[in-house]
Amino acid sequence: MMKKSLCCALLLTASFSTFAAAKTEQQIADIVNRTITPLMQDIPKPVLISPARRGGTINVRYFMPHSCHKALVITGAIALASSCATDGTVAHRMTQLTDYGDINIEHPGGCLDIHLTNEGNEPSSIRASVIRTARKIFAGEVYIPE
């Protein structure tokens, strides 16, 4: 999803004349592959895991390029929760989970609950659900002239 968002943002800021000459989807794809795709290199974002400290399932620190993030991205949290329930992973060895269900991931900003189910026996059939809460960003007053 991040790559699509970044690609859309770059497309919106790119010179219109570059794309105006393109007549087909293939020509547009070629332009994107030559100009935009090289800018979208993945930046590793390591996650350190440790045993839970506050009653959760696992404790994590998610690092952005220049700092430790205060929370977790949802996609990363789902991947981490899935690894806790997948036999043979480092996270599974650390948590020693025996079943699917609620995974409580502790992070510097609090915790995040991921609920896992698996109707099959393969890691590819794991399903995750997340309840995300909103936080107040700002409060204020708006003046509306009569």
Short mmCIF file of N, CA, C and O in Angstrom, two decimals:
data_model
loop_
_atom_site.label_atom_id
_atom_site.label_comp_id
_atom_site.label_asym_id
_atom_site.label_seq_id
_atom_site.Cartn_x
_atom_site.Cartn_y
_atom_site.Cartn_z
N MET A 1 0.81 -1.19 0.00
CA MET A 1 0.00 0.00 0.00
C MET A 1 0.86 1.26 0.00
O MET A 1 0.56 2.21 -0.65
N MET A 2 1.96 1.22 0.74
CA MET A 2 2.85 2.37 0.81
C MET A 2 3.40 2.69 -0.56
O MET A 2 3.47 3.84 -0.95
N LYS A 3 3.79 1.68 -1.32
CA LYS A 3 4.35 1.93 -2.64
C LYS A 3 3.32 2.56 -3.55
O LYS A 3 3.62 3.46 -4.30
N LYS A 4 2.06 2.10 -3.48
CA LYS A 4 1.01 2.69 -4.32
C LYS A 4 0.80 4.14 -3.94
O LYS A 4 0.65 5.00 -4.78
N SER A 5 0.77 4.44 -2.63
CA SER A 5 0.57 5.81 -2.17
C SER A 5 1.72 6.70 -2.64
O SER A 5 1.49 7.80 -3.12
N LEU A 6 2.94 6.22 -2.47
CA LEU A 6 4.10 6.98 -2.88
C LEU A 6 4.08 7.20 -4.38
O LEU A 6 4.35 8.29 -4.87
N CYS A 7 3.74 6.15 -5.12
CA CYS A 7 3.68 6.26 -6.57
C CYS A 7 2.65 7.30 -6.99
O CYS A 7 2.91 8.12 -7.85
N CYS A 8 1.48 7.28 -6.36
CA CYS A 8 0.44 8.26 -6.69
C CYS A 8 0.91 9.67 -6.39
O CYS A 8 0.69 10.58 -7.17
N ALA A 9 1.58 9.84 -5.24
CA ALA A 9 2.07 11.16 -4.87
C ALA A 9 3.10 11.64 -5.87
O ALA A 9 3.10 12.80 -6.29
N LEU A 10 4.00 10.75 -6.29
CA LEU A 10 5.01 11.14 -7.26
C LEU A 10 4.39 11.42 -8.62
O LEU A 10 4.80 12.34 -9.32
N LEU A 11 3.39 10.64 -8.99
CA LEU A 11 2.71 10.89 -10.26
C LEU A 11 2.04 12.25 -10.27
O LEU A 11 2.07 12.98 -11.25
N LEU A 12 1.44 12.63 -9.15
CA LEU A 12 0.75 13.91 -9.07
C LEU A 12 1.72 15.08 -9.16
O LEU A 12 1.37 16.14 -9.64
N THR A 13 2.95 14.87 -8.67
CA THR A 13 3.91 15.96 -8.69
C THR A 13 4.80 15.95 -9.93
O THR A 13 5.56 16.87 -10.15
N ALA A 14 4.72 14.90 -10.72
CA ALA A 14 5.55 14.82 -11.93
C ALA A 14 5.05 15.79 -12.99
O ALA A 14 3.90 16.21 -12.98
N SER A 15 5.93 16.12 -13.87
CA SER A 15 5.58 17.04 -14.95
C SER A 15 4.50 16.45 -15.83
O SER A 15 4.59 15.32 -16.29
N PHE A 16 3.47 17.22 -16.07
CA PHE A 16 2.36 16.75 -16.90
C PHE A 16 2.81 16.45 -18.31
O PHE A 16 2.37 15.50 -18.94
N SER A 17 3.74 17.22 -18.85
CA SER A 17 4.20 17.02 -20.22
C SER A 17 4.84 15.66 -20.42
O SER A 17 4.79 15.10 -21.51
N THR A 18 5.46 15.12 -19.39
CA THR A 18 6.10 13.80 -19.49
C THR A 18 5.05 12.74 -19.82
O THR A 18 5.28 11.85 -20.61
N PHE A 19 3.89 12.86 -19.18
CA PHE A 19 2.85 11.85 -19.36
C PHE A 19 1.88 12.20 -20.49
O PHE A 19 1.15 11.35 -20.97
N ALA A 20 1.87 13.46 -20.93
CA ALA A 20 0.94 13.88 -21.97
C ALA A 20 1.20 13.16 -23.29
O ALA A 20 0.28 12.90 -24.05
N ALA A 21 2.47 12.84 -23.55
CA ALA A 21 2.82 12.18 -24.81
C ALA A 21 2.44 10.71 -24.80
O ALA A 21 2.30 10.10 -25.87
N ALA A 22 2.25 10.12 -23.64
CA ALA A 22 1.92 8.70 -23.56
C ALA A 22 0.48 8.47 -24.00
O ALA A 22 -0.43 9.18 -23.61
N LYS A 23 0.29 7.45 -24.86
CA LYS A 23 -1.04 7.17 -25.40
C LYS A 23 -1.65 5.88 -24.85
O LYS A 23 -2.84 5.70 -24.88
N THR A 24 -0.80 4.99 -24.35
CA THR A 24 -1.31 3.71 -23.88
C THR A 24 -0.87 3.47 -22.44
O THR A 24 0.03 4.13 -21.93
N GLU A 25 -1.53 2.51 -21.80
CA GLU A 25 -1.16 2.15 -20.43
C GLU A 25 0.28 1.64 -20.39
O GLU A 25 1.00 1.89 -19.43
N GLN A 26 0.70 0.92 -21.42
CA GLN A 26 2.06 0.40 -21.46
C GLN A 26 3.08 1.53 -21.52
O GLN A 26 4.11 1.49 -20.85
N GLN A 27 2.78 2.58 -22.29
CA GLN A 27 3.69 3.71 -22.37
C GLN A 27 3.79 4.42 -21.01
O GLN A 27 4.87 4.82 -20.59
N ILE A 28 2.65 4.55 -20.32
CA ILE A 28 2.66 5.17 -19.00
C ILE A 28 3.47 4.30 -18.03
O ILE A 28 4.28 4.79 -17.25
N ALA A 29 3.25 2.97 -18.10
CA ALA A 29 4.00 2.05 -17.24
C ALA A 29 5.50 2.16 -17.49
O ALA A 29 6.30 2.15 -16.56
N ASP A 30 5.89 2.29 -18.77
CA ASP A 30 7.31 2.43 -19.10
C ASP A 30 7.89 3.72 -18.51
O ASP A 30 9.00 3.72 -17.99
N ILE A 31 7.14 4.81 -18.60
CA ILE A 31 7.60 6.09 -18.04
C ILE A 31 7.76 5.97 -16.52
O ILE A 31 8.75 6.39 -15.95
N VAL A 32 6.76 5.36 -15.87
CA VAL A 32 6.83 5.18 -14.42
C VAL A 32 8.03 4.32 -14.05
O VAL A 32 8.77 4.63 -13.12
N ASN A 33 8.26 3.23 -14.77
CA ASN A 33 9.39 2.34 -14.48
C ASN A 33 10.73 3.03 -14.67
O ASN A 33 11.69 2.73 -13.96
N ARG A 34 10.83 3.95 -15.61
CA ARG A 34 12.08 4.66 -15.84
C ARG A 34 12.31 5.81 -14.87
O ARG A 34 13.44 6.13 -14.53
N THR A 35 11.23 6.48 -14.44
CA THR A 35 11.38 7.72 -13.68
C THR A 35 11.03 7.61 -12.20
O THR A 35 11.69 8.19 -11.36
N ILE A 36 9.99 6.88 -11.88
CA ILE A 36 9.49 6.88 -10.51
C ILE A 36 9.92 5.65 -9.72
O ILE A 36 10.34 5.75 -8.57
N THR A 37 9.85 4.48 -10.32
CA THR A 37 10.18 3.24 -9.61
C THR A 37 11.57 3.27 -8.98
O THR A 37 11.73 2.84 -7.83
N PRO A 38 12.61 3.80 -9.66
CA PRO A 38 13.93 3.84 -9.01
C PRO A 38 13.95 4.67 -7.72
O PRO A 38 14.79 4.45 -6.85
N LEU A 39 13.00 5.60 -7.56
CA LEU A 39 12.96 6.42 -6.36
C LEU A 39 12.30 5.70 -5.19
O LEU A 39 12.37 6.15 -4.06
N MET A 40 11.66 4.58 -5.45
CA MET A 40 10.87 3.89 -4.44
C MET A 40 11.60 2.69 -3.85
O MET A 40 11.02 1.64 -3.67
N GLN A 41 12.85 2.83 -3.54
CA GLN A 41 13.60 1.72 -2.96
C GLN A 41 13.14 1.52 -1.52
O GLN A 41 12.88 2.47 -0.80
N ASP A 42 13.06 0.27 -1.12
CA ASP A 42 12.63 -0.05 0.24
C ASP A 42 13.69 0.38 1.24
O ASP A 42 14.88 0.19 1.02
N ILE A 43 13.23 0.95 2.34
CA ILE A 43 14.10 1.32 3.43
C ILE A 43 13.83 0.35 4.56
O ILE A 43 12.71 0.25 5.03
N PRO A 44 14.82 -0.41 5.01
CA PRO A 44 14.57 -1.38 6.08
C PRO A 44 14.15 -0.67 7.37
O PRO A 44 14.68 0.38 7.71
N LYS A 45 13.19 -1.25 8.04
CA LYS A 45 12.72 -0.74 9.32
C LYS A 45 12.76 -1.89 10.32
O LYS A 45 11.79 -2.62 10.48
N PRO A 46 13.89 -2.07 11.00
CA PRO A 46 14.03 -3.23 11.89
C PRO A 46 13.13 -3.14 13.11
O PRO A 46 12.77 -2.06 13.56
N VAL A 47 12.79 -4.31 13.61
CA VAL A 47 11.99 -4.43 14.82
C VAL A 47 12.76 -5.29 15.80
O VAL A 47 13.20 -6.39 15.46
N LEU A 48 12.97 -4.80 17.00
CA LEU A 48 13.58 -5.59 18.06
C LEU A 48 12.47 -6.18 18.90
O LEU A 48 11.53 -5.48 19.27
N ILE A 49 12.58 -7.47 19.20
CA ILE A 49 11.57 -8.12 20.03
C ILE A 49 12.21 -8.63 21.30
O ILE A 49 13.40 -8.94 21.34
N SER A 50 11.39 -8.66 22.36
CA SER A 50 11.85 -9.19 23.64
C SER A 50 10.63 -9.74 24.37
O SER A 50 9.49 -9.47 23.98
N PRO A 51 10.86 -10.51 25.41
CA PRO A 51 9.70 -11.01 26.17
C PRO A 51 8.86 -9.85 26.70
O PRO A 51 9.36 -8.75 26.96
N ALA A 52 7.57 -10.10 26.84
CA ALA A 52 6.65 -9.08 27.33
C ALA A 52 7.06 -8.61 28.72
O ALA A 52 7.58 -9.38 29.52
N ARG A 53 6.82 -7.32 29.00
CA ARG A 53 7.20 -6.75 30.29
C ARG A 53 5.99 -6.34 31.11
O ARG A 53 6.08 -6.17 32.32
N ARG A 54 4.85 -6.13 30.45
CA ARG A 54 3.67 -5.60 31.15
C ARG A 54 2.44 -6.49 30.98
O ARG A 54 1.33 -6.01 30.87
N GLY A 55 2.67 -7.81 30.89
CA GLY A 55 1.54 -8.73 30.81
C GLY A 55 1.07 -9.05 29.41
O GLY A 55 0.09 -9.77 29.23
N GLY A 56 1.73 -8.53 28.38
CA GLY A 56 1.34 -8.80 27.00
C GLY A 56 1.93 -10.11 26.49
O GLY A 56 2.38 -10.96 27.27
N THR A 57 1.91 -10.26 25.18
CA THR A 57 2.45 -11.46 24.55
C THR A 57 3.92 -11.27 24.19
O THR A 57 4.73 -12.17 24.36
N ILE A 58 4.26 -10.07 23.69
CA ILE A 58 5.62 -9.78 23.24
C ILE A 58 5.85 -8.28 23.35
O ILE A 58 4.91 -7.48 23.29
N ASN A 59 7.10 -7.88 23.51
CA ASN A 59 7.47 -6.47 23.62
C ASN A 59 8.30 -6.12 22.37
O ASN A 59 9.16 -6.90 21.97
N VAL A 60 8.02 -4.98 21.75
CA VAL A 60 8.72 -4.63 20.51
C VAL A 60 9.19 -3.18 20.51
O VAL A 60 8.63 -2.32 21.19
N ARG A 61 10.19 -2.94 19.69
CA ARG A 61 10.64 -1.59 19.34
C ARG A 61 10.78 -1.56 17.83
O ARG A 61 11.50 -2.35 17.24
N TYR A 62 10.07 -0.62 17.22
CA TYR A 62 10.02 -0.48 15.76
C TYR A 62 10.85 0.74 15.38
O TYR A 62 10.57 1.84 15.85
N PHE A 63 11.87 0.53 14.57
CA PHE A 63 12.77 1.62 14.23
C PHE A 63 12.52 2.16 12.83
O PHE A 63 12.48 1.42 11.85
N MET A 64 12.36 3.47 12.77
CA MET A 64 12.27 4.19 11.52
C MET A 64 13.71 4.52 11.12
O MET A 64 14.63 4.24 11.87
N PRO A 65 13.92 5.14 9.95
CA PRO A 65 15.30 5.41 9.55
C PRO A 65 16.15 6.18 10.56
O PRO A 65 17.33 5.98 10.64
N HIS A 66 15.54 7.07 11.37
CA HIS A 66 16.37 7.88 12.27
C HIS A 66 15.96 7.82 13.73
O HIS A 66 16.55 8.52 14.54
N SER A 67 14.95 7.03 14.06
CA SER A 67 14.52 7.00 15.46
C SER A 67 13.66 5.77 15.75
O SER A 67 13.25 5.05 14.85
N CYS A 68 13.38 5.59 17.03
CA CYS A 68 12.47 4.53 17.46
C CYS A 68 11.05 5.08 17.39
O CYS A 68 10.76 6.14 17.94
N HIS A 69 10.16 4.39 16.71
CA HIS A 69 8.78 4.83 16.57
C HIS A 69 8.07 4.65 17.90
O HIS A 69 8.36 3.72 18.65
N LYS A 70 7.10 5.51 18.20
CA LYS A 70 6.40 5.43 19.48
C LYS A 70 5.35 4.33 19.51
O LYS A 70 4.84 3.99 20.57
N ALA A 71 5.01 3.77 18.36
CA ALA A 71 3.99 2.72 18.31
C ALA A 71 4.38 1.71 17.24
O ALA A 71 5.55 1.44 17.05
N LEU A 72 3.39 1.16 16.55
CA LEU A 72 3.64 0.20 15.46
C LEU A 72 2.72 0.52 14.29
O LEU A 72 1.60 0.98 14.49
N VAL A 73 3.18 0.23 13.09
CA VAL A 73 2.29 0.30 11.94
C VAL A 73 1.42 -0.96 11.98
O VAL A 73 1.88 -2.02 12.44
N ILE A 74 0.20 -0.86 11.52
CA ILE A 74 -0.72 -2.00 11.60
C ILE A 74 -0.21 -3.20 10.81
O ILE A 74 -0.24 -4.33 11.28
N THR A 75 0.30 -2.96 9.60
CA THR A 75 0.78 -4.09 8.80
C THR A 75 1.94 -4.80 9.48
O THR A 75 2.02 -6.03 9.47
N GLY A 76 2.82 -4.05 10.10
CA GLY A 76 3.93 -4.65 10.83
C GLY A 76 3.46 -5.41 12.05
O GLY A 76 3.98 -6.47 12.39
N ALA A 77 2.45 -4.87 12.74
CA ALA A 77 1.90 -5.54 13.91
C ALA A 77 1.25 -6.87 13.53
O ALA A 77 1.40 -7.87 14.23
N ILE A 78 0.54 -6.88 12.40
CA ILE A 78 -0.09 -8.13 11.93
C ILE A 78 0.98 -9.15 11.58
O ILE A 78 0.88 -10.33 11.93
N ALA A 79 2.03 -8.71 10.90
CA ALA A 79 3.12 -9.63 10.55
C ALA A 79 3.79 -10.17 11.80
O ALA A 79 4.08 -11.37 11.89
N LEU A 80 4.02 -9.31 12.78
CA LEU A 80 4.65 -9.75 14.02
C LEU A 80 3.76 -10.72 14.78
O LEU A 80 4.22 -11.76 15.26
N ALA A 81 2.46 -10.41 14.89
CA ALA A 81 1.52 -11.32 15.56
C ALA A 81 1.48 -12.67 14.86
O ALA A 81 1.48 -13.72 15.51
N SER A 82 1.46 -12.64 13.54
CA SER A 82 1.45 -13.89 12.77
C SER A 82 2.71 -14.70 13.03
O SER A 82 2.66 -15.92 13.14
N SER A 83 3.84 -14.01 13.14
CA SER A 83 5.09 -14.74 13.41
C SER A 83 5.08 -15.34 14.81
O SER A 83 5.69 -16.39 15.04
N CYS A 84 4.38 -14.71 15.75
CA CYS A 84 4.27 -15.27 17.11
C CYS A 84 3.53 -16.61 17.07
O CYS A 84 3.78 -17.48 17.90
N ALA A 85 2.62 -16.76 16.12
CA ALA A 85 1.80 -17.97 16.04
C ALA A 85 2.32 -18.97 15.00
O ALA A 85 1.71 -20.01 14.80
N THR A 86 3.42 -18.65 14.34
CA THR A 86 3.95 -19.52 13.29
C THR A 86 5.15 -20.31 13.81
O THR A 86 6.18 -19.73 14.18
N ASP A 87 5.00 -21.60 13.85
CA ASP A 87 6.04 -22.49 14.37
C ASP A 87 7.35 -22.30 13.61
O ASP A 87 7.37 -22.16 12.38
N GLY A 88 8.45 -22.25 14.35
CA GLY A 88 9.77 -22.14 13.73
C GLY A 88 10.32 -20.73 13.68
O GLY A 88 11.48 -20.54 13.34
N THR A 89 9.52 -19.72 14.00
CA THR A 89 10.02 -18.34 13.96
C THR A 89 10.64 -17.98 15.30
O THR A 89 10.37 -18.60 16.33
N VAL A 90 11.47 -16.95 15.29
CA VAL A 90 12.09 -16.47 16.53
C VAL A 90 11.00 -15.99 17.49
O VAL A 90 11.05 -16.29 18.69
N ALA A 91 10.02 -15.28 16.98
CA ALA A 91 8.93 -14.77 17.83
C ALA A 91 8.14 -15.91 18.45
O ALA A 91 7.73 -15.83 19.61
N HIS A 92 7.92 -16.98 17.70
CA HIS A 92 7.18 -18.13 18.24
C HIS A 92 7.98 -18.81 19.34
O HIS A 92 7.43 -19.19 20.38
N ARG A 93 9.28 -18.95 19.14
CA ARG A 93 10.12 -19.55 20.19
C ARG A 93 10.10 -18.69 21.46
O ARG A 93 10.12 -19.21 22.57
N MET A 94 10.04 -17.37 21.27
CA MET A 94 10.05 -16.47 22.43
C MET A 94 8.71 -16.52 23.18
O MET A 94 8.69 -16.55 24.41
N THR A 95 7.61 -16.52 22.44
CA THR A 95 6.29 -16.47 23.09
C THR A 95 5.76 -17.85 23.45
O THR A 95 4.93 -17.96 24.34
N GLN A 96 6.19 -18.87 22.73
CA GLN A 96 5.75 -20.25 22.94
C GLN A 96 4.23 -20.39 22.92
O GLN A 96 3.64 -21.10 23.73
N LEU A 97 3.59 -19.68 21.98
CA LEU A 97 2.13 -19.77 21.85
C LEU A 97 1.74 -21.18 21.40
O LEU A 97 2.42 -21.78 20.57
N THR A 98 0.64 -21.67 21.93
CA THR A 98 0.17 -23.00 21.54
C THR A 98 -1.12 -22.93 20.72
O THR A 98 -1.58 -23.94 20.23
N ASP A 99 -1.68 -21.73 20.59
CA ASP A 99 -2.94 -21.59 19.85
C ASP A 99 -3.05 -20.17 19.31
O ASP A 99 -2.32 -19.27 19.72
N TYR A 100 -4.01 -19.96 18.42
CA TYR A 100 -4.28 -18.63 17.90
C TYR A 100 -5.16 -17.90 18.90
O TYR A 100 -5.57 -18.46 19.91
N GLY A 101 -5.48 -16.68 18.65
CA GLY A 101 -6.31 -15.89 19.56
C GLY A 101 -5.76 -14.49 19.66
O GLY A 101 -5.23 -13.94 18.70
N ASP A 102 -5.87 -13.93 20.85
CA ASP A 102 -5.43 -12.55 21.05
C ASP A 102 -3.93 -12.48 21.29
O ASP A 102 -3.39 -13.18 22.15
N ILE A 103 -3.28 -11.61 20.52
CA ILE A 103 -1.84 -11.34 20.68
C ILE A 103 -1.75 -9.89 21.14
O ILE A 103 -2.23 -8.98 20.45
N ASN A 104 -1.16 -9.64 22.28
CA ASN A 104 -1.01 -8.30 22.81
C ASN A 104 0.44 -7.88 22.62
O ASN A 104 1.34 -8.44 23.23
N ILE A 105 0.65 -6.89 21.75
CA ILE A 105 1.99 -6.43 21.43
C ILE A 105 2.27 -5.14 22.20
O ILE A 105 1.60 -4.13 21.99
N GLU A 106 3.25 -5.19 23.07
CA GLU A 106 3.65 -4.02 23.85
C GLU A 106 4.63 -3.17 23.04
O GLU A 106 5.52 -3.70 22.39
N HIS A 107 4.44 -1.86 23.08
CA HIS A 107 5.36 -0.93 22.40
C HIS A 107 5.49 0.32 23.27
O HIS A 107 4.77 0.45 24.27
N PRO A 108 6.41 1.25 22.96
CA PRO A 108 6.62 2.41 23.84
C PRO A 108 5.37 3.25 24.09
O PRO A 108 5.25 3.85 25.15
N GLY A 109 4.43 3.28 23.15
CA GLY A 109 3.23 4.09 23.33
C GLY A 109 2.09 3.37 24.00
O GLY A 109 1.03 3.94 24.23
N GLY A 110 2.25 2.11 24.34
CA GLY A 110 1.17 1.35 24.97
C GLY A 110 1.16 -0.08 24.47
O GLY A 110 2.15 -0.78 24.56
N CYS A 111 0.02 -0.50 23.92
CA CYS A 111 -0.06 -1.86 23.39
C CYS A 111 -1.07 -1.90 22.25
O CYS A 111 -1.89 -0.99 22.08
N LEU A 112 -0.98 -2.95 21.47
CA LEU A 112 -1.86 -3.14 20.33
C LEU A 112 -2.32 -4.59 20.35
O LEU A 112 -1.50 -5.50 20.47
N ASP A 113 -3.63 -4.79 20.26
CA ASP A 113 -4.19 -6.14 20.27
C ASP A 113 -4.51 -6.60 18.86
O ASP A 113 -5.19 -5.90 18.12
N ILE A 114 -4.01 -7.76 18.51
CA ILE A 114 -4.29 -8.40 17.22
C ILE A 114 -4.97 -9.73 17.54
O ILE A 114 -4.48 -10.49 18.37
N HIS A 115 -6.09 -10.01 16.88
CA HIS A 115 -6.76 -11.29 17.07
C HIS A 115 -6.48 -12.15 15.84
O HIS A 115 -6.76 -11.75 14.71
N LEU A 116 -5.93 -13.35 16.06
CA LEU A 116 -5.59 -14.25 14.97
C LEU A 116 -6.50 -15.47 14.98
O LEU A 116 -6.82 -16.00 16.04
N THR A 117 -6.89 -15.89 13.78
CA THR A 117 -7.60 -17.15 13.60
C THR A 117 -6.94 -17.87 12.44
O THR A 117 -6.26 -17.25 11.62
N ASN A 118 -7.15 -19.18 12.38
CA ASN A 118 -6.60 -19.95 11.28
C ASN A 118 -7.48 -21.17 11.07
O ASN A 118 -7.50 -22.08 11.89
N GLU A 119 -8.22 -21.15 9.96
CA GLU A 119 -9.11 -22.28 9.66
C GLU A 119 -8.36 -23.43 9.02
O GLU A 119 -8.87 -24.53 8.95
N GLY A 120 -7.16 -23.18 8.55
CA GLY A 120 -6.33 -24.24 7.95
C GLY A 120 -5.15 -24.52 8.86
O GLY A 120 -5.10 -24.09 10.01
N ASN A 121 -4.20 -25.22 8.31
CA ASN A 121 -3.01 -25.53 9.09
C ASN A 121 -1.77 -24.82 8.56
O ASN A 121 -0.67 -25.06 9.04
N GLU A 122 -1.94 -23.98 7.56
CA GLU A 122 -0.82 -23.30 6.92
C GLU A 122 -0.73 -21.85 7.38
O GLU A 122 -1.76 -21.21 7.60
N PRO A 123 0.47 -21.31 7.49
CA PRO A 123 0.61 -19.89 7.83
C PRO A 123 -0.10 -18.97 6.83
O PRO A 123 -0.56 -17.89 7.20
N SER A 124 -0.23 -19.41 5.58
CA SER A 124 -0.88 -18.57 4.57
C SER A 124 -2.38 -18.42 4.80
O SER A 124 -3.02 -17.57 4.19
N SER A 125 -2.96 -19.23 5.70
CA SER A 125 -4.41 -19.12 5.96
C SER A 125 -4.70 -18.38 7.27
O SER A 125 -5.85 -18.33 7.71
N ILE A 126 -3.69 -17.79 7.89
CA ILE A 126 -3.91 -17.00 9.11
C ILE A 126 -4.71 -15.75 8.76
O ILE A 126 -4.44 -15.08 7.76
N ARG A 127 -5.70 -15.44 9.58
CA ARG A 127 -6.48 -14.21 9.43
C ARG A 127 -6.28 -13.37 10.67
O ARG A 127 -6.24 -13.88 11.78
N ALA A 128 -6.16 -12.07 10.48
CA ALA A 128 -5.94 -11.16 11.60
C ALA A 128 -7.00 -10.08 11.62
O ALA A 128 -7.48 -9.64 10.58
N SER A 129 -7.38 -9.68 12.82
CA SER A 129 -8.29 -8.54 12.96
C SER A 129 -7.71 -7.60 14.01
O SER A 129 -7.08 -8.03 14.97
N VAL A 130 -7.92 -6.31 13.76
CA VAL A 130 -7.35 -5.28 14.62
C VAL A 130 -8.44 -4.26 14.91
O VAL A 130 -9.18 -3.87 14.02
N ILE A 131 -8.52 -3.84 16.15
CA ILE A 131 -9.38 -2.71 16.48
C ILE A 131 -8.45 -1.54 16.75
O ILE A 131 -7.60 -1.59 17.64
N ARG A 132 -8.61 -0.52 15.96
CA ARG A 132 -7.74 0.65 16.08
C ARG A 132 -8.54 1.77 16.72
O ARG A 132 -9.66 2.05 16.32
N THR A 133 -7.98 2.40 17.71
CA THR A 133 -8.67 3.50 18.37
C THR A 133 -8.15 4.82 17.84
O THR A 133 -6.99 4.93 17.43
N ALA A 134 -9.01 5.81 17.85
CA ALA A 134 -8.62 7.14 17.41
C ALA A 134 -8.21 7.96 18.64
O ALA A 134 -8.65 7.71 19.75
N ARG A 135 -7.37 8.91 18.42
CA ARG A 135 -7.00 9.81 19.50
C ARG A 135 -7.30 11.23 19.07
O ARG A 135 -7.30 11.56 17.89
N LYS A 136 -7.54 12.06 20.03
CA LYS A 136 -7.86 13.45 19.77
C LYS A 136 -6.60 14.15 19.25
O LYS A 136 -5.53 14.07 19.88
N ILE A 137 -6.72 14.77 18.11
CA ILE A 137 -5.58 15.46 17.51
C ILE A 137 -5.55 16.93 17.93
O ILE A 137 -4.51 17.48 18.24
N PHE A 138 -6.71 17.58 17.91
CA PHE A 138 -6.77 18.98 18.33
C PHE A 138 -8.19 19.33 18.75
O PHE A 138 -9.14 18.61 18.46
N ALA A 139 -8.31 20.44 19.43
CA ALA A 139 -9.61 20.99 19.82
C ALA A 139 -9.53 22.49 19.62
O ALA A 139 -8.45 23.09 19.69
N GLY A 140 -10.64 23.11 19.36
CA GLY A 140 -10.61 24.54 19.15
C GLY A 140 -11.99 25.08 18.86
O GLY A 140 -12.99 24.40 18.97
N GLU A 141 -12.00 26.32 18.49
CA GLU A 141 -13.24 27.01 18.16
C GLU A 141 -13.13 27.54 16.75
O GLU A 141 -12.05 27.93 16.30
N VAL A 142 -14.26 27.60 16.08
CA VAL A 142 -14.31 28.14 14.73
C VAL A 142 -15.27 29.33 14.74
O VAL A 142 -16.38 29.24 15.25
N TYR A 143 -14.82 30.45 14.21
CA TYR A 143 -15.66 31.63 14.10
C TYR A 143 -16.41 31.58 12.77
O TYR A 143 -15.80 31.47 11.71
N ILE A 144 -17.72 31.62 12.85
CA ILE A 144 -18.55 31.64 11.65
C ILE A 144 -19.32 32.96 11.63
O ILE A 144 -20.19 33.19 12.47
N PRO A 145 -18.97 33.85 10.69
CA PRO A 145 -19.65 35.15 10.64
C PRO A 145 -21.13 34.97 10.27
O PRO A 145 -21.50 34.09 9.53
N GLU A 146 -21.94 35.84 10.84
CA GLU A 146 -23.39 35.77 10.55
C GLU A 146 -23.73 36.49 9.28
O GLU A 146 -23.14 37.37 8.82
#
